Amino acid sequence: MLILVANLGSTSFKYRLFRMDGSGGEVVAKGGYERVSDYAGVIDDALATLQRDGVIASPDEIEAVGFKTVLGKDLSGCVIADQATIDALEGFAAVAPAHNPPYANGIRQFAKSLPKAKLVALFETAFYQWTREASYNYAIPKAWRDIGIRRYGFHGASHKFIAERSAELCGREDVAEIARRLYLDGPRPVSGKPFRVVSCHLGGSSSVTGILNGVSIGTSMGFSPQSGLPQNNRVGDLDSGAIPYAMRTLGISLDEAERQLTKESGLLGLSGVSNDIRDINEAAASGNPDARLAVDALVHSIRHWIGAFMLEMGGIDALVFTAGIGENGADTRAAVCAGLEGFGLHLDPAKNAACRATEADIATDPSAARVLVIPANEELVLAREVFRKLS
Ligand code: ADP
């Protein structure tokens, strides 16, 4: 099955074309456009390019298009992208202004350009559909809850893949199968011992998710991607009382406060150096105290969430690192794992130092719980979910 995975930004369109079958899949073509003002033109150009390059004989060969949508009002999961999906995206355009309008427009355009293809949306919130009410509700007035303010969670495609792959690597095929079929069958009981994972997606934006028997029990991100860990430029968790106080005291508008919390906060705001952990580590190593603080605050926040989920699950069987910092940042991983031996987590310093962007178990051999590095490949994850949904 040929599946096109469309990545739509406010002015960009990137795609990967996958050939998928029951045993996996491969990328057969990829491409992209920047400074896009009209999706119709670039989508048709991409299809013409695939034909001209001999990748497809006709656009009709593309059986499905997958969209990694972020969040929808009153809609989540892995769903056929139809008018209800577009309405859900537009209903939360104000919450995800950089993501929802492009996806709503992109889905509309693909329906015209590829009328025979099945369009499938995988919401980033999908993995958290089964978290408990007590965990996803904020203590806010009912009127606020009624307009959809609650904890949703993001990076769902990435964390769900970790749920599958960590179980495979730990020999828990029973749990891996539950995780793989989660969006088809929902959660299913495990007959043996529980399998408890904490997944750390640490990249330009980051989140930590607790996963029990293949299903998320909660995550660090909440209503919007502004929450949880400090992100590259985004604030992460902040007391709601800080915003009115800063606005009044600094004399800034709501729009300006929002801009500063989105663009000038997080690792950049704390370090004053960069939004990239590599630059910040370098500055910290050469004695910059603000850079040191940024690194320490990130590690502190990661550990805070790991602790929360370990407690809720009654322990941990695998701690997983993924995405740019998780895959490459041996020093971040070491700092996160420091002193966790009492919880059965023994990091092997040599294996950790040697692991860069490859799949590896970096715990010591006798460690009771595993420490895993699993590279993220969100496009492939999307292609797999679309394939599962349609086959
Ligand atoms: P995004 O969330 O933007 O998709 P990625 O998962 O690609 O992000 O991660 C990007 C981040 O990964 C960068 O901001 C950078 O801080 C970090 N990163 C990339 N390479 C390395 C490296 N070699 N060592 C440490 N961190 C790295």
Coordinates of N, CA and C in Angstrom, one line a residue, residues 89-233:
L89 N -10.5 20.5 14.0 CA -9.3 21.2 13.9 C -9.6 22.7 14.0
E90 N -10.6 23.1 13.3 CA -10.9 24.6 13.2 C -11.5 25.0 14.6
G91 N -12.1 24.1 15.3 CA -12.7 24.4 16.6 C -11.6 24.8 17.6
F92 N -10.4 24.3 17.4 CA -9.2 24.6 18.3 C -8.1 25.3 17.6
A93 N -8.5 26.1 16.5 CA -7.5 26.8 15.8 C -6.8 27.8 16.7
A94 N -7.5 28.4 17.7 CA -6.9 29.4 18.5 C -5.9 28.7 19.5
V95 N -6.0 27.4 19.8 CA -5.1 26.8 20.7 C -3.8 26.3 20.0
A96 N -4.0 25.9 18.7 CA -2.8 25.5 18.0 C -2.8 26.3 16.6
P97 N -2.5 27.6 16.7 CA -2.7 28.4 15.5 C -1.7 28.1 14.4
A98 N -0.5 27.5 14.8 CA 0.5 27.2 13.8 C 0.2 25.9 13.1
H99 N -0.6 25.0 13.8 CA -0.8 23.7 13.3 C -2.2 23.4 12.7
N100 N -3.2 23.8 13.4 CA -4.5 23.4 13.0 C -5.0 24.0 11.7
P101 N -4.9 25.3 11.4 CA -5.4 25.8 10.1 C -4.6 25.1 9.0
P102 N -3.3 24.9 9.0 CA -2.7 24.3 7.8 C -3.2 22.8 7.6
Y103 N -3.4 22.1 8.7 CA -4.0 20.7 8.5 C -5.4 20.7 8.0
A104 N -6.2 21.6 8.5 CA -7.6 21.7 8.0 C -7.6 22.0 6.5
N105 N -6.7 23.0 6.1 CA -6.7 23.3 4.7 C -6.0 22.2 3.9
G106 N -5.0 21.6 4.4 CA -4.3 20.5 3.7 C -5.3 19.3 3.4
I107 N -6.1 19.0 4.5 CA -7.0 17.9 4.3 C -8.0 18.2 3.2
R108 N -8.6 19.4 3.2 CA -9.5 19.9 2.2 C -8.9 19.7 0.8
Q109 N -7.6 20.2 0.7 CA -7.0 20.2 -0.6 C -6.7 18.8 -1.1
F110 N -6.2 17.9 -0.2 CA -5.9 16.5 -0.6 C -7.2 15.8 -1.0
A111 N -8.3 16.1 -0.4 CA -9.6 15.5 -0.8 C -9.9 15.9 -2.3
K112 N -9.5 17.1 -2.7 CA -9.7 17.5 -4.1 C -8.6 16.8 -5.0
S113 N -7.4 16.9 -4.6 CA -6.3 16.5 -5.5 C -6.2 14.9 -5.6
L114 N -6.6 14.2 -4.5 CA -6.5 12.8 -4.6 C -7.9 12.2 -4.1
P115 N -8.9 12.4 -5.0 CA -10.3 12.1 -4.5 C -10.5 10.6 -4.2
K116 N -9.6 9.7 -4.7 CA -9.8 8.3 -4.4 C -9.1 7.8 -3.2
A117 N -8.1 8.6 -2.7 CA -7.3 8.2 -1.6 C -8.1 8.3 -0.3
K118 N -7.8 7.4 0.6 CA -8.4 7.5 2.0 C -7.5 8.5 2.8
L119 N -8.1 9.4 3.4 CA -7.4 10.4 4.2 C -7.5 10.0 5.7
V120 N -6.4 9.9 6.4 CA -6.4 9.5 7.8 C -5.7 10.5 8.6
A121 N -6.3 10.9 9.7 CA -5.6 11.8 10.7 C -5.3 11.1 12.0
L122 N -4.1 11.2 12.4 CA -3.7 10.7 13.7 C -3.4 11.8 14.6
F123 N -4.2 12.0 15.6 CA -4.1 13.2 16.5 C -2.9 12.9 17.5
E124 N -2.1 13.9 17.8 CA -1.1 13.8 18.8 C -1.6 13.5 20.2
T125 N -2.9 13.8 20.3 CA -3.6 13.6 21.6 C -4.1 12.1 21.8
A126 N -4.0 11.4 20.7 CA -4.7 10.1 20.6 C -4.2 9.1 21.7
F127 N -3.0 9.1 22.0 CA -2.4 8.2 23.0 C -3.0 8.3 24.4
Y128 N -3.6 9.5 24.6 CA -4.0 9.8 26.0 C -5.5 9.7 26.2
Q129 N -6.1 9.1 25.2 CA -7.6 8.9 25.3 C -8.1 8.2 26.5
W130 N -7.2 7.3 27.0 CA -7.7 6.5 28.1 C -7.1 6.9 29.5
T131 N -6.6 8.1 29.6 CA -6.1 8.5 30.9 C -7.4 8.8 31.8
R132 N -7.2 8.7 33.1 CA -8.3 8.8 34.0 C -8.7 10.2 34.1
E133 N -10.0 10.4 34.4 CA -10.6 11.7 34.6 C -9.8 12.5 35.6
A134 N -9.5 11.8 36.7 CA -8.8 12.5 37.8 C -7.4 13.0 37.3
S135 N -6.9 12.4 36.3 CA -5.6 12.8 35.8 C -5.7 13.9 34.8
Y136 N -6.7 13.9 34.0 CA -6.7 14.9 32.9 C -7.5 16.2 33.2
N137 N -8.3 16.2 34.3 CA -9.0 17.4 34.6 C -8.2 18.4 35.4
Y138 N -8.3 19.6 35.0 CA -7.8 20.7 35.9 C -8.9 21.2 36.8
A139 N -8.5 21.7 38.0 CA -9.5 22.2 39.0 C -9.9 23.6 38.6
I140 N -10.8 23.7 37.6 CA -11.2 25.0 37.1 C -12.7 25.0 37.1
P141 N -13.4 26.1 36.9 CA -14.8 26.2 36.9 C -15.4 25.3 35.7
K142 N -16.6 24.9 35.9 CA -17.2 24.0 34.9 C -17.3 24.7 33.6
A143 N -17.5 26.0 33.6 CA -17.6 26.8 32.3 C -16.3 26.6 31.5
W144 N -15.2 26.6 32.2 CA -13.9 26.5 31.5 C -13.7 25.0 31.0
R145 N -14.2 24.1 31.8 CA -14.1 22.7 31.4 C -15.0 22.5 30.2
D146 N -16.1 23.2 30.2 CA -17.1 23.0 29.1 C -16.6 23.5 27.8
I147 N -15.6 24.4 27.8 CA -15.1 24.9 26.5 C -13.8 24.1 26.1
G148 N -13.6 23.0 26.8 CA -12.6 22.0 26.3 C -11.2 22.2 27.0
I149 N -11.2 23.0 28.1 CA -9.9 23.1 28.8 C -9.6 21.9 29.7
R150 N -8.6 21.1 29.4 CA -8.3 20.0 30.2 C -6.9 19.6 29.7
R151 N -6.3 18.6 30.4 CA -5.0 18.1 29.9 C -5.2 17.2 28.7
Y152 N -4.6 17.4 27.6 CA -4.7 16.6 26.4 C -3.4 15.7 26.2
G153 N -2.3 16.3 26.3 CA -1.0 15.6 26.0 C -0.7 15.6 24.5
F154 N 0.6 15.6 24.2 CA 1.1 15.7 22.8 C 2.2 14.6 22.6
H155 N 2.8 14.7 21.4 CA 3.9 13.7 21.1 C 3.3 12.3 21.2
G156 N 2.0 12.1 20.9 CA 1.4 10.8 21.1 C 1.9 9.8 20.2
A157 N 2.2 10.2 18.9 CA 2.7 9.2 17.9 C 4.0 8.6 18.4
S158 N 4.9 9.5 18.9 CA 6.2 9.1 19.4 C 6.1 8.2 20.6
H159 N 5.3 8.6 21.6 CA 5.2 7.8 22.8 C 4.5 6.5 22.6
K160 N 3.6 6.4 21.7 CA 2.9 5.2 21.4 C 3.9 4.2 20.7
F161 N 4.8 4.7 19.9 CA 5.8 3.9 19.3 C 6.7 3.3 20.3
I162 N 7.0 4.2 21.3 CA 7.9 3.7 22.4 C 7.2 2.6 23.2
A163 N 5.8 2.7 23.4 CA 5.1 1.7 24.1 C 5.3 0.3 23.4
E164 N 5.2 0.4 22.0 CA 5.3 -0.9 21.2 C 6.8 -1.4 21.3
R165 N 7.7 -0.5 21.0 CA 9.1 -1.0 20.8 C 9.7 -1.4 22.1
S166 N 9.4 -0.6 23.2 CA 10.0 -1.0 24.5 C 9.6 -2.4 24.9
A167 N 8.3 -2.7 24.7 CA 7.8 -4.0 25.0 C 8.4 -5.1 24.2
E168 N 8.6 -4.8 22.9 CA 9.3 -5.8 22.0 C 10.8 -6.0 22.6
L169 N 11.4 -4.9 22.9 CA 12.8 -5.1 23.3 C 13.0 -5.8 24.7
C170 N 11.9 -5.7 25.5 CA 12.0 -6.3 26.8 C 11.3 -7.7 26.8
G171 N 11.0 -8.2 25.6 CA 10.5 -9.6 25.5 C 9.0 -9.6 26.0
R172 N 8.3 -8.5 26.0 CA 6.9 -8.5 26.4 C 6.0 -8.4 25.1
E173 N 6.0 -9.5 24.3 CA 5.2 -9.5 23.1 C 3.8 -9.3 23.4
D174 N 3.3 -9.8 24.5 CA 1.9 -9.6 24.9 C 1.5 -8.1 24.9
V175 N 2.4 -7.4 25.6 CA 2.1 -5.9 25.7 C 2.3 -5.2 24.4
A176 N 3.4 -5.6 23.7 CA 3.7 -5.0 22.4 C 2.4 -5.1 21.5
E177 N 1.8 -6.3 21.5 CA 0.6 -6.5 20.6 C -0.6 -5.6 21.1
I178 N -0.7 -5.4 22.4 CA -1.8 -4.5 22.9 C -1.5 -3.1 22.4
A179 N -0.2 -2.7 22.5 CA 0.1 -1.3 22.1 C 0.0 -1.1 20.6
R180 N 0.4 -2.1 19.8 CA 0.2 -2.0 18.4 C -1.2 -1.8 18.0
R181 N -2.1 -2.5 18.6 CA -3.5 -2.5 18.2 C -4.4 -1.6 19.0
L182 N -3.7 -0.7 19.8 CA -4.4 0.2 20.7 C -5.5 1.0 20.1
Y183 N -5.2 1.6 18.9 CA -6.2 2.5 18.3 C -7.3 1.7 17.5
L184 N -7.1 0.4 17.4 CA -8.1 -0.5 16.8 C -9.0 -1.1 17.8
D185 N -8.4 -1.6 18.9 CA -9.1 -2.4 19.9 C -9.3 -1.7 21.3
G186 N -8.5 -0.6 21.5 CA -8.6 0.0 22.8 C -7.7 -0.8 23.8
P187 N -7.6 -0.4 25.1 CA -6.8 -1.1 26.0 C -7.3 -2.5 26.3
R188 N -6.4 -3.4 26.5 CA -6.8 -4.8 26.8 C -6.0 -5.3 28.0
P189 N -6.6 -6.1 28.8 CA -5.9 -6.6 30.0 C -4.6 -7.4 29.7
V190 N -3.7 -7.4 30.6 CA -2.5 -8.2 30.5 C -2.6 -9.3 31.5
S191 N -2.2 -10.5 31.1 CA -2.4 -11.7 32.0 C -1.3 -11.8 33.0
G192 N -0.1 -11.5 32.5 CA 1.1 -11.7 33.4 C 1.4 -10.5 34.3
K193 N 2.7 -10.3 34.5 CA 3.1 -9.1 35.3 C 2.8 -7.8 34.6
P194 N 2.5 -6.7 35.3 CA 2.3 -5.5 34.6 C 3.7 -5.0 34.0
F195 N 3.6 -4.3 32.9 CA 4.8 -3.7 32.2 C 4.7 -2.2 32.3
R196 N 5.7 -1.6 33.0 CA 5.7 -0.2 33.4 C 6.8 0.5 32.8
V197 N 6.5 1.5 31.9 CA 7.5 2.2 31.1 C 7.3 3.7 31.4
V198 N 8.4 4.4 31.5 CA 8.4 5.9 31.4 C 9.1 6.3 30.2
S199 N 8.5 7.0 29.3 CA 9.0 7.4 28.0 C 9.4 8.9 28.0
C200 N 10.6 9.2 27.7 CA 11.1 10.6 27.7 C 11.4 11.0 26.3
H201 N 10.4 11.8 25.7 CA 10.6 12.4 24.4 C 11.3 13.8 24.6
L202 N 12.6 13.8 24.3 CA 13.3 15.1 24.6 C 13.9 15.6 23.3
G203 N 13.3 16.7 22.8 CA 13.7 17.3 21.6 C 13.6 18.8 21.6
G204 N 13.2 19.4 20.5 CA 13.0 20.8 20.5 C 11.8 21.1 21.4
S205 N 10.8 20.2 21.4 CA 9.8 20.2 22.4 C 9.8 18.8 23.0
S206 N 9.5 18.8 24.3 CA 9.7 17.6 25.1 C 8.5 17.2 26.0
S207 N 8.4 15.9 26.2 CA 7.4 15.5 27.2 C 7.8 14.1 27.8
V208 N 7.3 13.8 28.9 CA 7.5 12.6 29.6 C 6.1 11.9 29.8
T209 N 6.0 10.6 29.5 CA 4.7 9.9 29.5 C 4.9 8.6 30.3
G210 N 3.9 8.3 31.2 CA 3.9 7.0 31.9 C 3.0 6.1 31.0
I211 N 3.5 4.8 30.9 CA 2.8 3.9 30.0 C 2.7 2.5 30.8
L212 N 1.5 2.2 31.1 CA 1.3 0.9 31.8 C 0.6 -0.1 30.9
N213 N 1.2 -1.2 30.7 CA 0.7 -2.3 29.8 C 0.3 -1.7 28.4
G214 N 1.2 -0.9 27.9 CA 1.0 -0.4 26.5 C 0.1 0.8 26.4
V215 N -0.5 1.3 27.5 CA -1.5 2.4 27.5 C -1.0 3.6 28.3
S216 N -1.1 4.8 27.9 CA -0.6 5.9 28.7 C -1.5 6.1 29.9
I217 N -0.8 6.4 31.0 CA -1.6 6.7 32.2 C -1.5 8.2 32.5
G218 N -0.7 8.9 31.7 CA -0.6 10.4 31.9 C 0.7 10.9 31.3
T219 N 0.7 12.2 31.1 CA 1.9 12.8 30.5 C 2.1 14.2 31.0
S220 N 3.3 14.7 30.8 CA 3.7 16.0 31.3 C 3.0 17.2 30.6
M221 N 2.6 17.0 29.4 CA 2.0 18.1 28.6 C 0.5 18.2 28.9
G222 N 0.0 19.4 28.9 CA -1.4 19.5 29.3 C -2.3 20.0 28.2
F223 N -2.9 21.2 28.4 CA -3.9 21.7 27.5 C -3.3 22.1 26.1
S224 N -2.1 22.7 26.2 CA -1.4 23.1 25.0 C 0.1 22.7 25.1
P225 N 0.8 22.7 24.0 CA 2.2 22.3 24.1 C 3.1 23.3 24.8
Q226 N 2.5 24.3 25.5 CA 3.2 25.3 26.3 C 3.5 24.7 27.7
S227 N 3.1 23.5 28.0 CA 3.2 23.0 29.4 C 4.2 21.9 29.6
G228 N 4.3 21.5 30.8 CA 5.3 20.4 31.1 C 6.7 20.8 31.3
L229 N 7.6 20.1 30.6 CA 9.0 20.4 30.7 C 9.4 21.7 30.1
P230 N 10.5 22.4 30.5 CA 10.9 23.5 29.7 C 11.2 23.1 28.3
Q231 N 10.7 23.8 27.3 CA 10.9 23.4 25.9 C 12.0 24.3 25.3
N232 N 12.3 24.2 24.0 CA 13.4 25.0 23.5 C 13.2 26.5 23.8
N233 N 12.0 27.0 23.3 CA 11.6 28.4 23.5 C 10.4 28.6 24.3

